Amino acid sequence: ISSPDQVANLVLSAPVFAGEQVTLRRFSDAAAEGIRSQLKGNMRAVELVGDPNQLLAGTLQAGDKVDLVANLHQESGSGSNVTKIVLRDLTVLTPPADSSKTGGAGGAGSGNASAIVAVTDTQVQRLFFVFKNADWTLELRPVVNAVDSNDRSDDLSTIMRGR
Protein backbone atom coordinates (compact mmCIF):
# COMPACT_ATOMS: atom_id res chain seq x y z
CA ILE A 1 0.00 0.00 0.00
CA SER A 2 1.54 3.25 -1.07
CA SER A 3 -1.36 5.61 -0.32
CA PRO A 4 -4.22 5.65 2.26
CA ASP A 5 -6.59 6.30 -0.66
CA GLN A 6 -6.03 2.71 -1.77
CA VAL A 7 -7.81 1.38 1.34
CA ALA A 8 -10.23 4.24 2.06
CA ASN A 9 -13.33 2.14 1.24
CA LEU A 10 -12.01 -1.21 2.47
CA VAL A 11 -12.08 -3.07 5.78
CA LEU A 12 -9.42 -5.28 7.34
CA SER A 13 -10.14 -8.94 6.75
CA ALA A 14 -7.18 -10.25 8.76
CA PRO A 15 -5.28 -9.00 11.83
CA VAL A 16 -2.32 -6.67 11.34
CA PHE A 17 0.59 -6.99 13.75
CA ALA A 18 3.00 -4.25 14.83
CA GLY A 19 5.85 -3.77 12.40
CA GLU A 20 4.24 -5.97 9.75
CA GLN A 21 4.18 -4.90 6.10
CA VAL A 22 0.55 -4.48 5.06
CA THR A 23 -0.61 -5.44 1.59
CA LEU A 24 -3.96 -5.04 -0.15
CA ARG A 25 -4.62 -8.76 0.45
CA ARG A 26 -5.38 -7.91 4.10
CA PHE A 27 -8.39 -5.84 3.03
CA SER A 28 -11.77 -6.59 1.51
CA ASP A 29 -14.74 -4.58 0.34
CA ALA A 30 -16.98 -3.59 3.29
CA ALA A 31 -20.11 -4.39 1.27
CA ALA A 32 -18.83 -7.92 0.67
CA GLU A 33 -18.65 -8.45 4.42
CA GLY A 34 -22.43 -7.89 4.79
CA ILE A 35 -23.73 -7.74 8.35
CA ARG A 36 -20.43 -9.09 9.66
CA SER A 37 -18.89 -5.67 9.04
CA GLN A 38 -21.43 -4.13 11.45
CA LEU A 39 -20.58 -6.40 14.39
CA LYS A 40 -17.88 -5.19 16.77
CA GLY A 41 -16.79 -6.16 20.27
CA ASN A 42 -19.57 -7.90 22.19
CA MET A 43 -22.22 -7.46 19.47
CA ARG A 44 -23.83 -10.54 17.96
CA ALA A 45 -26.30 -11.10 15.10
CA VAL A 46 -29.46 -13.06 15.91
CA GLU A 47 -32.21 -14.07 13.52
CA LEU A 48 -35.75 -13.49 14.79
CA VAL A 49 -38.41 -15.74 13.28
CA GLY A 50 -42.05 -14.86 13.71
CA ASP A 51 -45.12 -13.77 11.86
CA PRO A 52 -44.92 -10.66 9.68
CA ASN A 53 -46.89 -8.60 12.22
CA GLN A 54 -44.46 -9.37 15.05
CA LEU A 55 -41.53 -8.40 12.84
CA LEU A 56 -43.12 -5.30 11.27
CA ALA A 57 -42.61 -6.77 7.80
CA GLY A 58 -42.84 -4.11 5.13
CA THR A 59 -42.06 -1.37 7.67
CA LEU A 60 -38.62 -2.19 9.09
CA GLN A 61 -35.50 -1.17 7.23
CA ALA A 62 -31.85 -1.98 7.83
CA GLY A 63 -30.51 0.41 10.46
CA ASP A 64 -33.86 0.92 12.21
CA LYS A 65 -33.96 0.67 16.00
CA VAL A 66 -36.56 -1.51 17.72
CA ASP A 67 -37.63 -2.60 21.20
CA LEU A 68 -38.73 -6.14 22.09
CA VAL A 69 -42.01 -6.33 24.04
CA ALA A 70 -42.85 -9.61 25.77
CA ASN A 71 -45.95 -11.06 27.39
CA LEU A 72 -44.50 -13.37 30.03
CA HIS A 73 -46.53 -16.19 31.55
CA GLN A 74 -45.78 -16.11 35.31
CA GLU A 75 -47.05 -19.38 36.71
CA SER A 76 -48.22 -22.44 34.87
CA GLY A 77 -52.01 -22.67 34.98
CA SER A 78 -52.47 -19.46 36.99
CA GLY A 79 -53.42 -17.34 33.99
CA SER A 80 -51.17 -14.62 35.38
CA ASN A 81 -49.22 -12.73 32.72
CA VAL A 82 -46.95 -9.70 32.76
CA THR A 83 -46.12 -7.53 29.76
CA LYS A 84 -42.85 -5.64 29.65
CA ILE A 85 -40.34 -4.10 27.25
CA VAL A 86 -37.47 -6.51 27.83
CA LEU A 87 -34.88 -5.19 25.33
CA ARG A 88 -34.50 -1.66 24.00
CA ASP A 89 -32.71 0.00 21.11
CA LEU A 90 -31.80 -3.09 19.06
CA THR A 91 -30.41 -2.39 15.59
CA VAL A 92 -32.05 -4.10 12.61
CA LEU A 93 -29.31 -5.54 10.41
CA THR A 94 -31.58 -7.31 7.90
CA PRO A 95 -35.29 -6.47 7.81
CA PRO A 96 -38.02 -9.01 7.08
CA ALA A 97 -39.34 -9.20 3.54
CA ASP A 98 -42.69 -7.51 3.01
CA SER A 99 -45.03 -10.51 2.61
CA SER A 100 -47.50 -8.43 0.57
CA LYS A 101 -44.75 -7.74 -2.00
CA THR A 102 -43.26 -11.24 -2.02
CA GLY A 103 -46.58 -12.96 -2.64
CA GLY A 104 -46.87 -14.55 0.81
CA ALA A 105 -50.04 -16.63 1.02
CA GLY A 106 -52.84 -15.01 2.96
CA GLY A 107 -51.24 -11.57 3.35
CA ALA A 108 -49.96 -10.05 6.57
CA GLY A 109 -50.02 -12.23 9.65
CA SER A 110 -49.71 -15.56 7.88
CA GLY A 111 -46.62 -17.68 7.49
CA ASN A 112 -43.23 -16.92 8.96
CA ALA A 113 -40.88 -14.05 8.34
CA SER A 114 -37.44 -13.37 9.73
CA ALA A 115 -35.24 -10.41 10.57
CA ILE A 116 -31.70 -10.17 11.88
CA VAL A 117 -30.93 -7.82 14.77
CA ALA A 118 -27.76 -6.93 16.64
CA VAL A 119 -27.67 -7.74 20.35
CA THR A 120 -24.93 -7.88 22.94
CA ASP A 121 -23.64 -11.23 24.13
CA THR A 122 -25.67 -10.81 27.34
CA GLN A 123 -28.87 -9.49 25.71
CA VAL A 124 -29.06 -12.68 23.68
CA GLN A 125 -29.84 -14.62 26.87
CA ARG A 126 -32.91 -12.49 27.60
CA LEU A 127 -33.92 -12.68 23.93
CA PHE A 128 -33.65 -16.48 23.91
CA PHE A 129 -35.67 -16.74 27.14
CA VAL A 130 -38.46 -14.65 25.64
CA PHE A 131 -38.53 -16.74 22.45
CA LYS A 132 -38.87 -19.96 24.42
CA ASN A 133 -41.26 -18.77 27.14
CA ALA A 134 -43.35 -15.81 26.02
CA ASP A 135 -45.35 -14.10 23.32
CA TRP A 136 -43.47 -11.15 21.82
CA THR A 137 -43.47 -8.38 19.24
CA LEU A 138 -41.12 -5.69 18.00
CA GLU A 139 -41.92 -2.00 18.22
CA LEU A 140 -40.25 0.59 16.01
CA ARG A 141 -38.39 3.42 17.74
CA PRO A 142 -38.33 7.01 16.43
CA VAL A 143 -35.47 7.82 14.10
CA VAL A 144 -34.69 11.12 15.86
CA ASN A 145 -34.73 11.94 19.59
CA ALA A 146 -36.04 8.58 20.83
CA VAL A 147 -36.81 8.74 24.56
CA ASP A 148 -37.66 5.84 26.87
CA SER A 149 -40.47 6.04 29.41
CA ASN A 150 -39.85 4.80 32.94
CA ASP A 151 -39.40 1.03 33.13
CA ARG A 152 -42.63 -0.75 34.09
CA SER A 153 -44.50 -4.02 33.90
CA ASP A 154 -48.20 -4.39 33.20
CA ASP A 155 -50.62 -7.07 34.25
CA LEU A 156 -54.41 -7.27 34.39
CA SER A 157 -54.66 -5.12 37.54
CA THR A 158 -52.51 -2.23 36.21
CA ILE A 159 -54.41 -2.21 32.92
CA MET A 160 -57.78 -2.20 34.69
CA ARG A 161 -56.62 0.67 36.93
CA GLY A 162 -55.45 2.58 33.87
CA ARG A 163 -51.92 3.10 35.20
PDB file of C-alpha atoms in Angstrom:
ATOM      1  CA  ILE A   1       0.000   0.000   0.000  1.00  0.00           C
ATOM      2  CA  SER A   2       1.537   3.251  -1.068  1.00  0.00           C
ATOM      3  CA  SER A   3      -1.364   5.605  -0.315  1.00  0.00           C
ATOM      4  CA  PRO A   4      -4.222   5.651   2.258  1.00  0.00           C
ATOM      5  CA  ASP A   5      -6.592   6.295  -0.658  1.00  0.00           C
ATOM      6  CA  GLN A   6      -6.034   2.709  -1.774  1.00  0.00           C
ATOM      7  CA  VAL A   7      -7.806   1.379   1.335  1.00  0.00           C
ATOM      8  CA  ALA A   8     -10.232   4.235   2.064  1.00  0.00           C
ATOM      9  CA  ASN A   9     -13.331   2.137   1.243  1.00  0.00           C
ATOM     10  CA  LEU A  10     -12.013  -1.206   2.465  1.00  0.00           C
ATOM     11  CA  VAL A  11     -12.079  -3.072   5.778  1.00  0.00           C
ATOM     12  CA  LEU A  12      -9.421  -5.279   7.336  1.00  0.00           C
ATOM     13  CA  SER A  13     -10.141  -8.936   6.746  1.00  0.00           C
ATOM     14  CA  ALA A  14      -7.179 -10.253   8.763  1.00  0.00           C
ATOM     15  CA  PRO A  15      -5.278  -8.995  11.830  1.00  0.00           C
ATOM     16  CA  VAL A  16      -2.318  -6.671  11.338  1.00  0.00           C
ATOM     17  CA  PHE A  17       0.587  -6.989  13.747  1.00  0.00           C
ATOM     18  CA  ALA A  18       3.002  -4.253  14.833  1.00  0.00           C
ATOM     19  CA  GLY A  19       5.852  -3.769  12.396  1.00  0.00           C
ATOM     20  CA  GLU A  20       4.245  -5.973   9.746  1.00  0.00           C
ATOM     21  CA  GLN A  21       4.182  -4.904   6.100  1.00  0.00           C
ATOM     22  CA  VAL A  22       0.555  -4.480   5.061  1.00  0.00           C
ATOM     23  CA  THR A  23      -0.614  -5.441   1.591  1.00  0.00           C
ATOM     24  CA  LEU A  24      -3.964  -5.041  -0.150  1.00  0.00           C
ATOM     25  CA  ARG A  25      -4.621  -8.762   0.453  1.00  0.00           C
ATOM     26  CA  ARG A  26      -5.376  -7.906   4.096  1.00  0.00           C
ATOM     27  CA  PHE A  27      -8.389  -5.842   3.035  1.00  0.00           C
ATOM     28  CA  SER A  28     -11.770  -6.592   1.511  1.00  0.00           C
ATOM     29  CA  ASP A  29     -14.742  -4.577   0.342  1.00  0.00           C
ATOM     30  CA  ALA A  30     -16.983  -3.589   3.294  1.00  0.00           C
ATOM     31  CA  ALA A  31     -20.107  -4.394   1.274  1.00  0.00           C
ATOM     32  CA  ALA A  32     -18.833  -7.918   0.668  1.00  0.00           C
ATOM     33  CA  GLU A  33     -18.655  -8.448   4.417  1.00  0.00           C
ATOM     34  CA  GLY A  34     -22.434  -7.886   4.794  1.00  0.00           C
ATOM     35  CA  ILE A  35     -23.731  -7.739   8.352  1.00  0.00           C
ATOM     36  CA  ARG A  36     -20.428  -9.088   9.663  1.00  0.00           C
ATOM     37  CA  SER A  37     -18.893  -5.670   9.042  1.00  0.00           C
ATOM     38  CA  GLN A  38     -21.433  -4.127  11.452  1.00  0.00           C
ATOM     39  CA  LEU A  39     -20.578  -6.404  14.395  1.00  0.00           C
ATOM     40  CA  LYS A  40     -17.883  -5.187  16.766  1.00  0.00           C
ATOM     41  CA  GLY A  41     -16.787  -6.164  20.274  1.00  0.00           C
ATOM     42  CA  ASN A  42     -19.570  -7.905  22.191  1.00  0.00           C
ATOM     43  CA  MET A  43     -22.216  -7.460  19.465  1.00  0.00           C
ATOM     44  CA  ARG A  44     -23.830 -10.537  17.957  1.00  0.00           C
ATOM     45  CA  ALA A  45     -26.303 -11.099  15.101  1.00  0.00           C
ATOM     46  CA  VAL A  46     -29.460 -13.057  15.906  1.00  0.00           C
ATOM     47  CA  GLU A  47     -32.213 -14.072  13.522  1.00  0.00           C
ATOM     48  CA  LEU A  48     -35.751 -13.493  14.792  1.00  0.00           C
ATOM     49  CA  VAL A  49     -38.410 -15.736  13.276  1.00  0.00           C
ATOM     50  CA  GLY A  50     -42.052 -14.860  13.709  1.00  0.00           C
ATOM     51  CA  ASP A  51     -45.121 -13.772  11.865  1.00  0.00           C
ATOM     52  CA  PRO A  52     -44.922 -10.660   9.676  1.00  0.00           C
ATOM     53  CA  ASN A  53     -46.888  -8.597  12.219  1.00  0.00           C
ATOM     54  CA  GLN A  54     -44.459  -9.365  15.049  1.00  0.00           C
ATOM     55  CA  LEU A  55     -41.528  -8.400  12.839  1.00  0.00           C
ATOM     56  CA  LEU A  56     -43.120  -5.297  11.268  1.00  0.00           C
ATOM     57  CA  ALA A  57     -42.610  -6.765   7.805  1.00  0.00           C
ATOM     58  CA  GLY A  58     -42.838  -4.110   5.132  1.00  0.00           C
ATOM     59  CA  THR A  59     -42.063  -1.371   7.669  1.00  0.00           C
ATOM     60  CA  LEU A  60     -38.622  -2.192   9.092  1.00  0.00           C
ATOM     61  CA  GLN A  61     -35.500  -1.168   7.226  1.00  0.00           C
ATOM     62  CA  ALA A  62     -31.853  -1.980   7.830  1.00  0.00           C
ATOM     63  CA  GLY A  63     -30.506   0.410  10.461  1.00  0.00           C
ATOM     64  CA  ASP A  64     -33.861   0.923  12.213  1.00  0.00           C
ATOM     65  CA  LYS A  65     -33.960   0.669  16.000  1.00  0.00           C
ATOM     66  CA  VAL A  66     -36.561  -1.513  17.722  1.00  0.00           C
ATOM     67  CA  ASP A  67     -37.627  -2.601  21.196  1.00  0.00           C
ATOM     68  CA  LEU A  68     -38.731  -6.138  22.089  1.00  0.00           C
ATOM     69  CA  VAL A  69     -42.009  -6.326  24.038  1.00  0.00           C
ATOM     70  CA  ALA A  70     -42.849  -9.615  25.769  1.00  0.00           C
ATOM     71  CA  ASN A  71     -45.954 -11.065  27.388  1.00  0.00           C
ATOM     72  CA  LEU A  72     -44.498 -13.366  30.034  1.00  0.00           C
ATOM     73  CA  HIS A  73     -46.532 -16.189  31.555  1.00  0.00           C
ATOM     74  CA  GLN A  74     -45.784 -16.105  35.311  1.00  0.00           C
ATOM     75  CA  GLU A  75     -47.053 -19.377  36.714  1.00  0.00           C
ATOM     76  CA  SER A  76     -48.221 -22.439  34.869  1.00  0.00           C
ATOM     77  CA  GLY A  77     -52.011 -22.670  34.979  1.00  0.00           C
ATOM     78  CA  SER A  78     -52.470 -19.458  36.986  1.00  0.00           C
ATOM     79  CA  GLY A  79     -53.418 -17.336  33.985  1.00  0.00           C
ATOM     80  CA  SER A  80     -51.169 -14.620  35.383  1.00  0.00           C
ATOM     81  CA  ASN A  81     -49.224 -12.725  32.722  1.00  0.00           C
ATOM     82  CA  VAL A  82     -46.947  -9.696  32.761  1.00  0.00           C
ATOM     83  CA  THR A  83     -46.118  -7.526  29.759  1.00  0.00           C
ATOM     84  CA  LYS A  84     -42.846  -5.640  29.653  1.00  0.00           C
ATOM     85  CA  ILE A  85     -40.343  -4.102  27.249  1.00  0.00           C
ATOM     86  CA  VAL A  86     -37.473  -6.509  27.825  1.00  0.00           C
ATOM     87  CA  LEU A  87     -34.875  -5.186  25.331  1.00  0.00           C
ATOM     88  CA  ARG A  88     -34.503  -1.659  23.998  1.00  0.00           C
ATOM     89  CA  ASP A  89     -32.706  -0.001  21.110  1.00  0.00           C
ATOM     90  CA  LEU A  90     -31.801  -3.092  19.062  1.00  0.00           C
ATOM     91  CA  THR A  91     -30.409  -2.386  15.589  1.00  0.00           C
ATOM     92  CA  VAL A  92     -32.054  -4.101  12.614  1.00  0.00           C
ATOM     93  CA  LEU A  93     -29.314  -5.540  10.407  1.00  0.00           C
ATOM     94  CA  THR A  94     -31.582  -7.310   7.902  1.00  0.00           C
ATOM     95  CA  PRO A  95     -35.294  -6.469   7.812  1.00  0.00           C
ATOM     96  CA  PRO A  96     -38.016  -9.007   7.078  1.00  0.00           C
ATOM     97  CA  ALA A  97     -39.344  -9.204   3.542  1.00  0.00           C
ATOM     98  CA  ASP A  98     -42.691  -7.509   3.012  1.00  0.00           C
ATOM     99  CA  SER A  99     -45.032 -10.505   2.607  1.00  0.00           C
ATOM    100  CA  SER A 100     -47.502  -8.435   0.569  1.00  0.00           C
ATOM    101  CA  LYS A 101     -44.751  -7.735  -1.998  1.00  0.00           C
ATOM    102  CA  THR A 102     -43.265 -11.242  -2.023  1.00  0.00           C
ATOM    103  CA  GLY A 103     -46.579 -12.957  -2.640  1.00  0.00           C
ATOM    104  CA  GLY A 104     -46.874 -14.547   0.806  1.00  0.00           C
ATOM    105  CA  ALA A 105     -50.040 -16.627   1.023  1.00  0.00           C
ATOM    106  CA  GLY A 106     -52.845 -15.010   2.958  1.00  0.00           C
ATOM    107  CA  GLY A 107     -51.240 -11.567   3.347  1.00  0.00           C
ATOM    108  CA  ALA A 108     -49.958 -10.053   6.568  1.00  0.00           C
ATOM    109  CA  GLY A 109     -50.020 -12.225   9.651  1.00  0.00           C
ATOM    110  CA  SER A 110     -49.714 -15.561   7.882  1.00  0.00           C
ATOM    111  CA  GLY A 111     -46.617 -17.680   7.494  1.00  0.00           C
ATOM    112  CA  ASN A 112     -43.231 -16.923   8.960  1.00  0.00           C
ATOM    113  CA  ALA A 113     -40.885 -14.050   8.344  1.00  0.00           C
ATOM    114  CA  SER A 114     -37.438 -13.368   9.726  1.00  0.00           C
ATOM    115  CA  ALA A 115     -35.241 -10.406  10.575  1.00  0.00           C
ATOM    116  CA  ILE A 116     -31.698 -10.167  11.877  1.00  0.00           C
ATOM    117  CA  VAL A 117     -30.925  -7.818  14.771  1.00  0.00           C
ATOM    118  CA  ALA A 118     -27.756  -6.928  16.640  1.00  0.00           C
ATOM    119  CA  VAL A 119     -27.670  -7.743  20.353  1.00  0.00           C
ATOM    120  CA  THR A 120     -24.925  -7.882  22.937  1.00  0.00           C
ATOM    121  CA  ASP A 121     -23.640 -11.232  24.134  1.00  0.00           C
ATOM    122  CA  THR A 122     -25.672 -10.809  27.337  1.00  0.00           C
ATOM    123  CA  GLN A 123     -28.869  -9.489  25.706  1.00  0.00           C
ATOM    124  CA  VAL A 124     -29.058 -12.678  23.677  1.00  0.00           C
ATOM    125  CA  GLN A 125     -29.838 -14.619  26.865  1.00  0.00           C
ATOM    126  CA  ARG A 126     -32.907 -12.491  27.596  1.00  0.00           C
ATOM    127  CA  LEU A 127     -33.923 -12.684  23.935  1.00  0.00           C
ATOM    128  CA  PHE A 128     -33.653 -16.485  23.909  1.00  0.00           C
ATOM    129  CA  PHE A 129     -35.668 -16.738  27.144  1.00  0.00           C
ATOM    130  CA  VAL A 130     -38.463 -14.653  25.642  1.00  0.00           C
ATOM    131  CA  PHE A 131     -38.532 -16.740  22.452  1.00  0.00           C
ATOM    132  CA  LYS A 132     -38.866 -19.964  24.422  1.00  0.00           C
ATOM    133  CA  ASN A 133     -41.256 -18.770  27.137  1.00  0.00           C
ATOM    134  CA  ALA A 134     -43.353 -15.809  26.019  1.00  0.00           C
ATOM    135  CA  ASP A 135     -45.348 -14.099  23.320  1.00  0.00           C
ATOM    136  CA  TRP A 136     -43.470 -11.146  21.821  1.00  0.00           C
ATOM    137  CA  THR A 137     -43.470  -8.380  19.237  1.00  0.00           C
ATOM    138  CA  LEU A 138     -41.120  -5.695  18.003  1.00  0.00           C
ATOM    139  CA  GLU A 139     -41.918  -2.000  18.218  1.00  0.00           C
ATOM    140  CA  LEU A 140     -40.252   0.592  16.010  1.00  0.00           C
ATOM    141  CA  ARG A 141     -38.386   3.420  17.740  1.00  0.00           C
ATOM    142  CA  PRO A 142     -38.329   7.007  16.433  1.00  0.00           C
ATOM    143  CA  VAL A 143     -35.465   7.824  14.102  1.00  0.00           C
ATOM    144  CA  VAL A 144     -34.693  11.121  15.859  1.00  0.00           C
ATOM    145  CA  ASN A 145     -34.726  11.940  19.591  1.00  0.00           C
ATOM    146  CA  ALA A 146     -36.039   8.582  20.830  1.00  0.00           C
ATOM    147  CA  VAL A 147     -36.812   8.740  24.559  1.00  0.00           C
ATOM    148  CA  ASP A 148     -37.655   5.843  26.874  1.00  0.00           C
ATOM    149  CA  SER A 149     -40.470   6.044  29.414  1.00  0.00           C
ATOM    150  CA  ASN A 150     -39.850   4.796  32.941  1.00  0.00           C
ATOM    151  CA  ASP A 151     -39.403   1.033  33.129  1.00  0.00           C
ATOM    152  CA  ARG A 152     -42.627  -0.751  34.091  1.00  0.00           C
ATOM    153  CA  SER A 153     -44.497  -4.019  33.897  1.00  0.00           C
ATOM    154  CA  ASP A 154     -48.196  -4.386  33.197  1.00  0.00           C
ATOM    155  CA  ASP A 155     -50.621  -7.066  34.252  1.00  0.00           C
ATOM    156  CA  LEU A 156     -54.414  -7.266  34.388  1.00  0.00           C
ATOM    157  CA  SER A 157     -54.661  -5.119  37.539  1.00  0.00           C
ATOM    158  CA  THR A 158     -52.507  -2.230  36.209  1.00  0.00           C
ATOM    159  CA  ILE A 159     -54.412  -2.214  32.918  1.00  0.00           C
ATOM    160  CA  MET A 160     -57.778  -2.195  34.695  1.00  0.00           C
ATOM    161  CA  ARG A 161     -56.620   0.672  36.934  1.00  0.00           C
ATOM    162  CA  GLY A 162     -55.446   2.583  33.869  1.00  0.00           C
ATOM    163  CA  ARG A 163     -51.917   3.103  35.196  1.00  0.00           C
TER     164      ARG A 163
END
